[in-house]
PDB file of C-alpha atoms in Angstrom:
ATOM      1  CA  MET A 114     169.656 140.368  99.348  1.00  0.00           C
ATOM      2  CA  LYS A 115     171.220 142.757 101.850  1.00  0.00           C
ATOM      3  CA  PHE A 116     171.469 142.194 105.593  1.00  0.00           C
ATOM      4  CA  ASP A 117     168.846 144.166 107.528  1.00  0.00           C
ATOM      5  CA  GLY A 118     169.625 144.611 111.215  1.00  0.00           C
ATOM      6  CA  SER A 119     167.161 147.428 111.862  1.00  0.00           C
ATOM      7  CA  LYS A 120     164.830 145.285 114.000  1.00  0.00           C
ATOM      8  CA  ILE A 121     167.508 143.664 116.139  1.00  0.00           C
ATOM      9  CA  PRO A 122     167.310 145.030 119.704  1.00  0.00           C
ATOM     10  CA  ASP A 123     170.316 146.869 121.147  1.00  0.00           C
ATOM     11  CA  GLN A 124     169.715 145.427 124.615  1.00  0.00           C
ATOM     12  CA  PRO A 125     170.571 143.380 126.559  1.00  0.00           C
ATOM     13  CA  TYR A 126     173.342 142.397 124.108  1.00  0.00           C
ATOM     14  CA  PRO A 127     174.649 145.262 121.938  1.00  0.00           C
ATOM     15  CA  GLU A 128     176.930 142.804 120.119  1.00  0.00           C
ATOM     16  CA  LEU A 129     173.977 140.740 118.837  1.00  0.00           C
ATOM     17  CA  ARG A 130     173.619 142.730 115.605  1.00  0.00           C
ATOM     18  CA  GLU A 131     177.272 142.263 114.653  1.00  0.00           C
ATOM     19  CA  VAL A 132     177.196 138.526 115.410  1.00  0.00           C
ATOM     20  CA  LEU A 133     174.105 138.037 113.252  1.00  0.00           C
ATOM     21  CA  GLU A 134     175.518 140.093 110.400  1.00  0.00           C
ATOM     22  CA  ILE A 135     178.632 137.915 110.329  1.00  0.00           C
ATOM     23  CA  TYR A 136     176.546 134.738 110.512  1.00  0.00           C
ATOM     24  CA  VAL A 137     174.077 135.768 107.812  1.00  0.00           C
ATOM     25  CA  THR A 138     176.857 136.972 105.504  1.00  0.00           C
ATOM     26  CA  GLU A 139     178.676 133.638 105.751  1.00  0.00           C
ATOM     27  CA  VAL A 140     175.502 131.571 105.282  1.00  0.00           C
ATOM     28  CA  LYS A 141     174.560 133.682 102.237  1.00  0.00           C
ATOM     29  CA  ALA A 142     177.991 133.120 100.725  1.00  0.00           C
ATOM     30  CA  GLU A 143     177.617 129.367 101.197  1.00  0.00           C
ATOM     31  CA  LEU A 144     174.028 128.951  99.984  1.00  0.00           C
ATOM     32  CA  SER A 145     174.071 131.652  97.299  1.00  0.00           C
ATOM     33  CA  GLU A 146     170.981 131.374  95.057  1.00  0.00           C
ATOM     34  CA  ASN A 147     169.633 128.529  97.184  1.00  0.00           C
ATOM     35  CA  LEU A 148     168.891 130.934 100.040  1.00  0.00           C
ATOM     36  CA  VAL A 149     165.262 132.102 100.283  1.00  0.00           C
ATOM     37  CA  GLY A 150     165.633 133.929 103.565  1.00  0.00           C
ATOM     38  CA  PHE A 151     167.255 134.108 106.990  1.00  0.00           C
ATOM     39  CA  TYR A 152     164.781 134.876 109.787  1.00  0.00           C
ATOM     40  CA  LEU A 153     164.707 135.432 113.536  1.00  0.00           C
ATOM     41  CA  VAL A 154     161.923 133.634 115.381  1.00  0.00           C
ATOM     42  CA  GLY A 155     161.487 132.718 119.054  1.00  0.00           C
ATOM     43  CA  SER A 156     161.717 135.404 121.721  1.00  0.00           C
ATOM     44  CA  LEU A 157     163.416 137.925 119.433  1.00  0.00           C
ATOM     45  CA  ALA A 158     160.350 137.890 117.203  1.00  0.00           C
ATOM     46  CA  SER A 159     157.696 137.510 119.904  1.00  0.00           C
ATOM     47  CA  GLY A 160     159.100 140.304 122.036  1.00  0.00           C
ATOM     48  CA  ASP A 161     160.503 138.935 125.311  1.00  0.00           C
ATOM     49  CA  PHE A 162     164.189 138.450 124.473  1.00  0.00           C
ATOM     50  CA  ASP A 163     166.211 138.755 127.682  1.00  0.00           C
ATOM     51  CA  LEU A 164     169.512 137.824 129.305  1.00  0.00           C
ATOM     52  CA  ASP A 165     168.780 134.096 129.168  1.00  0.00           C
ATOM     53  CA  SER A 166     167.084 133.862 125.780  1.00  0.00           C
ATOM     54  CA  ASP A 167     168.315 131.735 122.901  1.00  0.00           C
ATOM     55  CA  VAL A 168     168.988 133.476 119.597  1.00  0.00           C
ATOM     56  CA  ASP A 169     166.383 131.530 117.605  1.00  0.00           C
ATOM     57  CA  PHE A 170     166.645 131.512 113.827  1.00  0.00           C
ATOM     58  CA  LEU A 171     165.164 129.762 110.813  1.00  0.00           C
ATOM     59  CA  VAL A 172     166.869 129.565 107.427  1.00  0.00           C
ATOM     60  CA  VAL A 173     164.641 128.793 104.434  1.00  0.00           C
ATOM     61  CA  THR A 174     166.200 127.357 101.275  1.00  0.00           C
ATOM     62  CA  ARG A 175     164.938 126.660  97.748  1.00  0.00           C
ATOM     63  CA  THR A 176     166.078 123.046  97.837  1.00  0.00           C
ATOM     64  CA  GLU A 177     167.342 120.647 100.483  1.00  0.00           C
ATOM     65  CA  LEU A 178     170.882 121.154 101.750  1.00  0.00           C
ATOM     66  CA  THR A 179     173.638 119.111 100.136  1.00  0.00           C
ATOM     67  CA  GLU A 180     176.175 117.230 102.212  1.00  0.00           C
ATOM     68  CA  ILE A 181     178.760 119.867 101.267  1.00  0.00           C
ATOM     69  CA  ASN A 182     176.347 122.603 102.430  1.00  0.00           C
ATOM     70  CA  ARG A 183     175.887 120.830 105.746  1.00  0.00           C
ATOM     71  CA  LYS A 184     179.617 120.441 106.329  1.00  0.00           C
ATOM     72  CA  ARG A 185     180.345 124.091 105.561  1.00  0.00           C
ATOM     73  CA  ILE A 186     177.408 125.382 107.589  1.00  0.00           C
ATOM     74  CA  GLN A 187     178.692 123.425 110.577  1.00  0.00           C
ATOM     75  CA  GLU A 188     182.075 125.089 110.052  1.00  0.00           C
ATOM     76  CA  ILE A 189     180.349 128.488 110.016  1.00  0.00           C
ATOM     77  CA  GLN A 190     178.456 127.634 113.205  1.00  0.00           C
ATOM     78  CA  THR A 191     181.750 126.682 114.866  1.00  0.00           C
ATOM     79  CA  ARG A 192     183.496 129.884 113.797  1.00  0.00           C
ATOM     80  CA  ILE A 193     180.645 132.026 115.089  1.00  0.00           C
ATOM     81  CA  HIS A 194     180.606 130.115 118.378  1.00  0.00           C
ATOM     82  CA  GLU A 195     184.261 131.050 118.902  1.00  0.00           C
ATOM     83  CA  ILE A 196     183.384 134.764 119.033  1.00  0.00           C
ATOM     84  CA  ASP A 197     183.723 135.805 122.663  1.00  0.00           C
ATOM     85  CA  CYS A 198     180.173 136.902 123.546  1.00  0.00           C
ATOM     86  CA  TYR A 199     176.835 135.483 124.729  1.00  0.00           C
ATOM     87  CA  PRO A 200     174.843 135.762 121.439  1.00  0.00           C
ATOM     88  CA  ALA A 201     177.538 133.919 119.481  1.00  0.00           C
ATOM     89  CA  ARG A 202     177.374 131.020 121.917  1.00  0.00           C
ATOM     90  CA  HIS A 203     173.584 130.767 122.060  1.00  0.00           C
ATOM     91  CA  LEU A 204     172.481 130.486 118.448  1.00  0.00           C
ATOM     92  CA  GLU A 205     169.704 127.940 117.984  1.00  0.00           C
ATOM     93  CA  GLY A 206     167.846 127.135 114.800  1.00  0.00           C
ATOM     94  CA  SER A 207     167.054 125.006 111.789  1.00  0.00           C
ATOM     95  CA  TYR A 208     167.377 124.926 108.016  1.00  0.00           C
ATOM     96  CA  ILE A 209     164.234 124.043 106.048  1.00  0.00           C
ATOM     97  CA  SER A 210     163.402 124.010 102.339  1.00  0.00           C
ATOM     98  CA  VAL A 211     160.481 126.121 101.157  1.00  0.00           C
ATOM     99  CA  ASN A 212     158.700 122.947 100.007  1.00  0.00           C
ATOM    100  CA  ALA A 213     159.026 121.360 103.446  1.00  0.00           C
ATOM    101  CA  LEU A 214     157.899 124.615 105.048  1.00  0.00           C
ATOM    102  CA  ASN A 215     154.670 124.400 103.054  1.00  0.00           C
ATOM    103  CA  ASP A 216     154.131 120.648 103.401  1.00  0.00           C
ATOM    104  CA  TRP A 217     151.444 120.417 106.094  1.00  0.00           C
ATOM    105  CA  GLY A 218     151.660 116.617 106.077  1.00  0.00           C
ATOM    106  CA  THR A 219     155.205 116.562 107.470  1.00  0.00           C
ATOM    107  CA  VAL A 220     154.796 119.099 110.286  1.00  0.00           C
ATOM    108  CA  GLY A 221     156.154 117.520 113.458  1.00  0.00           C
ATOM    109  CA  LYS A 222     157.444 114.544 111.464  1.00  0.00           C
ATOM    110  CA  LYS A 223     160.185 115.619 109.069  1.00  0.00           C
ATOM    111  CA  GLU A 224     163.514 116.115 110.809  1.00  0.00           C
ATOM    112  CA  LEU A 225     165.427 119.275 109.951  1.00  0.00           C
ATOM    113  CA  TYR A 226     169.113 120.194 110.010  1.00  0.00           C
ATOM    114  CA  TYR A 227     169.189 121.754 113.485  1.00  0.00           C
ATOM    115  CA  PHE A 228     171.627 123.331 115.940  1.00  0.00           C
ATOM    116  CA  ASP A 229     170.576 123.226 119.581  1.00  0.00           C
ATOM    117  CA  ASN A 230     171.222 126.188 121.859  1.00  0.00           C
ATOM    118  CA  GLY A 231     174.959 126.858 121.823  1.00  0.00           C
ATOM    119  CA  ASP A 232     175.830 123.620 120.044  1.00  0.00           C
ATOM    120  CA  THR A 233     178.168 123.354 117.067  1.00  0.00           C
ATOM    121  CA  THR A 234     177.276 119.748 116.276  1.00  0.00           C
ATOM    122  CA  PRO A 235     174.139 119.550 114.100  1.00  0.00           C
ATOM    123  CA  GLN A 236     171.236 117.224 114.782  1.00  0.00           C
ATOM    124  CA  GLU A 237     168.326 115.879 112.785  1.00  0.00           C
ATOM    125  CA  SER A 238     165.363 117.209 114.746  1.00  0.00           C
ATOM    126  CA  VAL A 239     161.693 118.231 114.492  1.00  0.00           C
ATOM    127  CA  HIS A 240     162.337 120.962 117.084  1.00  0.00           C
ATOM    128  CA  ASP A 241     161.439 123.802 114.693  1.00  0.00           C
ATOM    129  CA  ASN A 242     159.193 121.835 112.348  1.00  0.00           C
ATOM    130  CA  ASN A 243     155.977 122.757 114.104  1.00  0.00           C
ATOM    131  CA  TRP A 244     152.966 125.012 113.764  1.00  0.00           C
ATOM    132  CA  HIS A 245     153.834 127.694 116.298  1.00  0.00           C
ATOM    133  CA  VAL A 246     157.249 128.372 114.741  1.00  0.00           C
ATOM    134  CA  ARG A 247     155.528 128.740 111.368  1.00  0.00           C
ATOM    135  CA  TRP A 248     153.014 131.156 112.920  1.00  0.00           C
ATOM    136  CA  ILE A 249     155.777 133.268 114.458  1.00  0.00           C
ATOM    137  CA  LEU A 250     157.733 133.198 111.193  1.00  0.00           C
ATOM    138  CA  ARG A 251     154.781 134.347 109.105  1.00  0.00           C
ATOM    139  CA  GLU A 252     153.249 136.874 111.488  1.00  0.00           C
ATOM    140  CA  ARG A 253     156.169 138.130 113.565  1.00  0.00           C
ATOM    141  CA  GLY A 254     159.385 136.850 111.996  1.00  0.00           C
ATOM    142  CA  ILE A 255     162.276 139.302 111.652  1.00  0.00           C
ATOM    143  CA  VAL A 256     163.729 139.243 108.139  1.00  0.00           C
ATOM    144  CA  LEU A 257     167.506 139.560 108.231  1.00  0.00           C
ATOM    145  CA  THR A 258     167.734 138.909 104.518  1.00  0.00           C
ATOM    146  CA  GLY A 259     165.424 137.469 101.872  1.00  0.00           C
ATOM    147  CA  TRP A 260     161.739 137.252 101.075  1.00  0.00           C
ATOM    148  CA  GLU A 261     158.993 138.465 103.367  1.00  0.00           C
ATOM    149  CA  PRO A 262     157.533 135.399 105.172  1.00  0.00           C
ATOM    150  CA  LYS A 263     153.965 136.060 103.989  1.00  0.00           C
ATOM    151  CA  THR A 264     155.113 135.657 100.387  1.00  0.00           C
ATOM    152  CA  ILE A 265     156.432 132.129 100.986  1.00  0.00           C
ATOM    153  CA  LEU A 266     154.008 130.784 103.602  1.00  0.00           C
ATOM    154  CA  PRO A 267     150.175 130.864 103.690  1.00  0.00           C
ATOM    155  CA  PRO A 268     148.193 131.466 106.907  1.00  0.00           C
ATOM    156  CA  ILE A 269     148.638 128.759 109.527  1.00  0.00           C
ATOM    157  CA  PRO A 270     145.522 126.578 110.176  1.00  0.00           C
ATOM    158  CA  LEU A 271     144.309 127.548 113.629  1.00  0.00           C
ATOM    159  CA  ASP A 272     142.917 124.103 114.370  1.00  0.00           C
ATOM    160  CA  GLU A 273     146.392 122.642 113.875  1.00  0.00           C
ATOM    161  CA  LEU A 274     147.976 125.354 116.021  1.00  0.00           C
ATOM    162  CA  PHE A 275     145.425 124.752 118.793  1.00  0.00           C
ATOM    163  CA  HIS A 276     145.933 120.984 118.676  1.00  0.00           C
ATOM    164  CA  GLU A 277     149.687 121.472 118.984  1.00  0.00           C
ATOM    165  CA  MET A 278     149.282 123.857 121.923  1.00  0.00           C
ATOM    166  CA  LYS A 279     147.023 121.454 123.825  1.00  0.00           C
ATOM    167  CA  ALA A 280     149.434 118.569 123.232  1.00  0.00           C
ATOM    168  CA  SER A 281     152.355 120.716 124.392  1.00  0.00           C
ATOM    169  CA  LEU A 282     150.591 121.695 127.605  1.00  0.00           C
ATOM    170  CA  PHE A 283     149.778 118.052 128.360  1.00  0.00           C
ATOM    171  CA  HIS A 284     153.390 117.026 127.666  1.00  0.00           C
ATOM    172  CA  ASN A 285     154.741 119.771 129.933  1.00  0.00           C
ATOM    173  CA  MET A 286     152.288 118.890 132.696  1.00  0.00           C
ATOM    174  CA  LYS A 287     153.363 115.234 132.631  1.00  0.00           C
ATOM    175  CA  ALA A 288     157.021 116.290 132.681  1.00  0.00           C
ATOM    176  CA  VAL A 289     156.473 118.445 135.783  1.00  0.00           C
ATOM    177  CA  GLU A 290     154.433 115.685 137.441  1.00  0.00           C
ATOM    178  CA  GLU A 291     157.207 113.146 136.907  1.00  0.00           C
ATOM    179  CA  ALA A 292     159.951 115.597 137.913  1.00  0.00           C
ATOM    180  CA  ILE A 293     158.510 116.356 141.360  1.00  0.00           C
ATOM    181  CA  HIS A 294     159.908 113.117 142.819  1.00  0.00           C
ATOM    182  CA  GLN A 295     163.001 112.861 140.615  1.00  0.00           C
ATOM    183  CA  PRO A 296     166.576 114.108 141.130  1.00  0.00           C
ATOM    184  CA  LEU A 297     167.354 117.609 139.895  1.00  0.00           C
ATOM    185  CA  ASN A 298     166.437 118.123 136.238  1.00  0.00           C
ATOM    186  CA  PHE A 299     165.138 120.932 134.040  1.00  0.00           C
ATOM    187  CA  TRP A 300     161.491 120.732 135.107  1.00  0.00           C
ATOM    188  CA  ASN A 301     162.099 120.718 138.870  1.00  0.00           C
ATOM    189  CA  SER A 302     164.810 123.393 138.752  1.00  0.00           C
ATOM    190  CA  GLN A 303     164.438 127.041 139.697  1.00  0.00           C
ATOM    191  CA  PHE A 304     164.555 127.820 135.985  1.00  0.00           C
ATOM    192  CA  GLY A 305     162.198 125.089 134.781  1.00  0.00           C
ATOM    193  CA  GLN A 306     159.451 125.743 137.336  1.00  0.00           C
ATOM    194  CA  PRO A 307     158.748 129.371 136.276  1.00  0.00           C
ATOM    195  CA  PHE A 308     159.262 128.327 132.653  1.00  0.00           C
ATOM    196  CA  ALA A 309     156.437 125.791 133.053  1.00  0.00           C
ATOM    197  CA  VAL A 310     154.080 128.378 134.588  1.00  0.00           C
ATOM    198  CA  LEU A 311     154.784 131.043 131.966  1.00  0.00           C
ATOM    199  CA  THR A 312     154.566 128.570 129.088  1.00  0.00           C
ATOM    200  CA  CYS A 313     151.193 127.444 130.411  1.00  0.00           C
ATOM    201  CA  CYS A 314     150.026 131.088 130.454  1.00  0.00           C
ATOM    202  CA  ARG A 315     151.302 131.595 126.936  1.00  0.00           C
ATOM    203  CA  ILE A 316     149.502 128.495 125.661  1.00  0.00           C
ATOM    204  CA  LEU A 317     146.220 129.573 127.261  1.00  0.00           C
ATOM    205  CA  HIS A 318     146.630 132.979 125.624  1.00  0.00           C
ATOM    206  CA  THR A 319     147.203 131.358 122.221  1.00  0.00           C
ATOM    207  CA  LEU A 320     144.124 129.182 122.611  1.00  0.00           C
ATOM    208  CA  HIS A 321     142.058 132.234 123.500  1.00  0.00           C
ATOM    209  CA  THR A 322     143.407 134.630 120.838  1.00  0.00           C
ATOM    210  CA  GLY A 323     144.709 132.466 117.997  1.00  0.00           C
ATOM    211  CA  THR A 324     148.065 134.259 118.194  1.00  0.00           C
ATOM    212  CA  VAL A 325     151.499 133.362 119.562  1.00  0.00           C
ATOM    213  CA  GLN A 326     152.779 136.150 121.774  1.00  0.00           C
ATOM    214  CA  SER A 327     155.564 136.539 124.322  1.00  0.00           C
ATOM    215  CA  LYS A 328     155.639 134.920 127.766  1.00  0.00           C
ATOM    216  CA  LYS A 329     155.265 138.408 129.221  1.00  0.00           C
ATOM    217  CA  GLU A 330     152.050 138.988 127.265  1.00  0.00           C
ATOM    218  CA  GLY A 331     150.817 135.511 128.166  1.00  0.00           C
ATOM    219  CA  ALA A 332     151.388 136.159 131.870  1.00  0.00           C
ATOM    220  CA  LYS A 333     149.694 139.555 131.700  1.00  0.00           C
ATOM    221  CA  TRP A 334     146.672 138.041 129.963  1.00  0.00           C
ATOM    222  CA  ALA A 335     146.453 135.045 132.312  1.00  0.00           C
ATOM    223  CA  LYS A 336     146.406 137.225 135.435  1.00  0.00           C
ATOM    224  CA  GLN A 337     143.220 138.810 134.129  1.00  0.00           C
ATOM    225  CA  HIS A 338     141.487 135.579 133.087  1.00  0.00           C
ATOM    226  CA  VAL A 339     142.462 132.695 135.380  1.00  0.00           C
ATOM    227  CA  ASP A 340     141.215 132.121 138.903  1.00  0.00           C
ATOM    228  CA  LEU A 341     142.632 134.727 141.285  1.00  0.00           C
ATOM    229  CA  LYS A 342     144.289 132.022 143.377  1.00  0.00           C
ATOM    230  CA  TRP A 343     146.891 131.571 140.588  1.00  0.00           C
ATOM    231  CA  VAL A 344     147.927 135.230 140.303  1.00  0.00           C
ATOM    232  CA  ASN A 345     150.651 135.014 142.965  1.00  0.00           C
ATOM    233  CA  LEU A 346     152.124 131.940 141.264  1.00  0.00           C
ATOM    234  CA  ILE A 347     152.217 133.771 137.926  1.00  0.00           C
ATOM    235  CA  ASP A 348     153.838 136.829 139.555  1.00  0.00           C
ATOM    236  CA  GLN A 349     156.425 134.585 141.207  1.00  0.00           C
ATOM    237  CA  ALA A 350     157.198 132.886 137.897  1.00  0.00           C
ATOM    238  CA  TRP A 351     157.658 136.163 136.058  1.00  0.00           C
ATOM    239  CA  ASN A 352     159.817 137.697 138.806  1.00  0.00           C
ATOM    240  CA  ASP A 353     162.008 134.581 138.925  1.00  0.00           C
ATOM    241  CA  ARG A 354     162.314 134.412 135.142  1.00  0.00           C
ATOM    242  CA  LYS A 355     162.991 138.084 134.461  1.00  0.00           C
ATOM    243  CA  GLY A 356     166.693 138.727 134.044  1.00  0.00           C
ATOM    244  CA  VAL A 357     167.759 135.492 135.702  1.00  0.00           C
ATOM    245  CA  ARG A 358     170.879 133.753 134.448  1.00  0.00           C
ATOM    246  CA  PHE A 359     170.059 130.250 133.222  1.00  0.00           C
ATOM    247  CA  GLY A 360     173.288 128.653 134.418  1.00  0.00           C
ATOM    248  CA  ILE A 361     172.613 129.553 138.046  1.00  0.00           C
ATOM    249  CA  LYS A 362     168.943 128.633 138.325  1.00  0.00           C
ATOM    250  CA  ILE A 363     169.141 125.426 136.276  1.00  0.00           C
ATOM    251  CA  GLY A 364     171.486 124.005 138.924  1.00  0.00           C
ATOM    252  CA  GLN A 365     169.153 124.632 141.870  1.00  0.00           C
ATOM    253  CA  ARG A 366     166.023 122.714 142.790  1.00  0.00           C
ATOM    254  CA  ALA A 367     162.739 124.603 142.975  1.00  0.00           C
ATOM    255  CA  ASN A 368     160.774 124.860 146.188  1.00  0.00           C
ATOM    256  CA  ALA A 369     158.565 121.783 146.639  1.00  0.00           C
ATOM    257  CA  LYS A 370     155.479 123.883 147.395  1.00  0.00           C
ATOM    258  CA  LEU A 371     155.969 125.881 144.177  1.00  0.00           C
ATOM    259  CA  LEU A 372     156.382 122.696 142.160  1.00  0.00           C
ATOM    260  CA  ASN A 373     153.124 121.290 143.503  1.00  0.00           C
ATOM    261  CA  GLU A 374     151.305 124.563 142.846  1.00  0.00           C
ATOM    262  CA  THR A 375     152.709 124.619 139.318  1.00  0.00           C
ATOM    263  CA  LEU A 376     151.421 121.117 138.669  1.00  0.00           C
ATOM    264  CA  GLU A 377     147.953 122.002 140.000  1.00  0.00           C
ATOM    265  CA  PHE A 378     147.865 125.153 137.859  1.00  0.00           C
ATOM    266  CA  MET A 379     148.683 123.134 134.746  1.00  0.00           C
ATOM    267  CA  LYS A 380     146.100 120.475 135.580  1.00  0.00           C
ATOM    268  CA  CYS A 381     143.493 123.196 136.071  1.00  0.00           C
ATOM    269  CA  ALA A 382     144.383 124.707 132.707  1.00  0.00           C
ATOM    270  CA  LEU A 383     144.028 121.336 131.000  1.00  0.00           C
ATOM    271  CA  THR A 384     140.641 120.794 132.634  1.00  0.00           C
ATOM    272  CA  GLN A 385     139.431 124.152 131.339  1.00  0.00           C
ATOM    273  CA  ILE A 386     140.652 123.288 127.865  1.00  0.00           C
ATOM    274  CA  GLU A 387     138.937 119.898 127.898  1.00  0.00           C
ATOM    275  CA  PHE A 388     135.650 121.605 128.696  1.00  0.00           C
ATOM    276  CA  GLY A 389     136.182 124.032 125.826  1.00  0.00           C
ATOM    277  CA  ASN A 390     136.987 127.074 127.940  1.00  0.00           C
ATOM    278  CA  ALA A 391     140.594 128.232 127.885  1.00  0.00           C
ATOM    279  CA  THR A 392     139.847 131.117 130.203  1.00  0.00           C
TER     280      THR A 392
END
């Protein structure tokens, strides 16, 4: 299985391809015949990778990782993190066996070997064990090495994907609602507020189309289908999100008026969903 970097974008980080080639080569050497494939998911696969995006990946194995595998993979993660560039410090992803990938009964339940954005200490997490990551993997995933996703994963049940999207929107709405009167945190920051708006647009788009597309596509779709009174809020969210450095905006509180508008937009979206009309 050779490394294929042909679909890795050159911008905004030209060094991304080299970082991933080093990472994939080292993971392949460690896992050997146990490696099914190394895939890019998240914004790289959906099409809105930008200056603040994580480098989201999913590694599929034939069998569960051994303790020795886990120790050596953590060492690899640490070595890559020491490379002096943004992509090397913002790798985020999970390792999952092909059996777990195809076990519908453990979606959202089984914890995976996971590295959070920029972290070198692994966690046990369900972060990537969900329906929308499987959809992106199968339909849009970038194969860096290994089997094509459609050969190892059947079509994702749309009813499960829709249920997950609705639950995610409700969770995000409650988080924004609680954050309005709390000290500075992710959801009331100048990064979290546009994130909430654009994620809401993306979820509505998924519920309408049965696909998982980029935040940019979600925003474009929403502006044509939601009430016109929300268009300015969506434009504001996209303009604030586009090319903005996470470290700056996450440390600043969002405007109170924008936070309240964001909450009302999300509540409106949930009401539409409850009445069976995502548009």
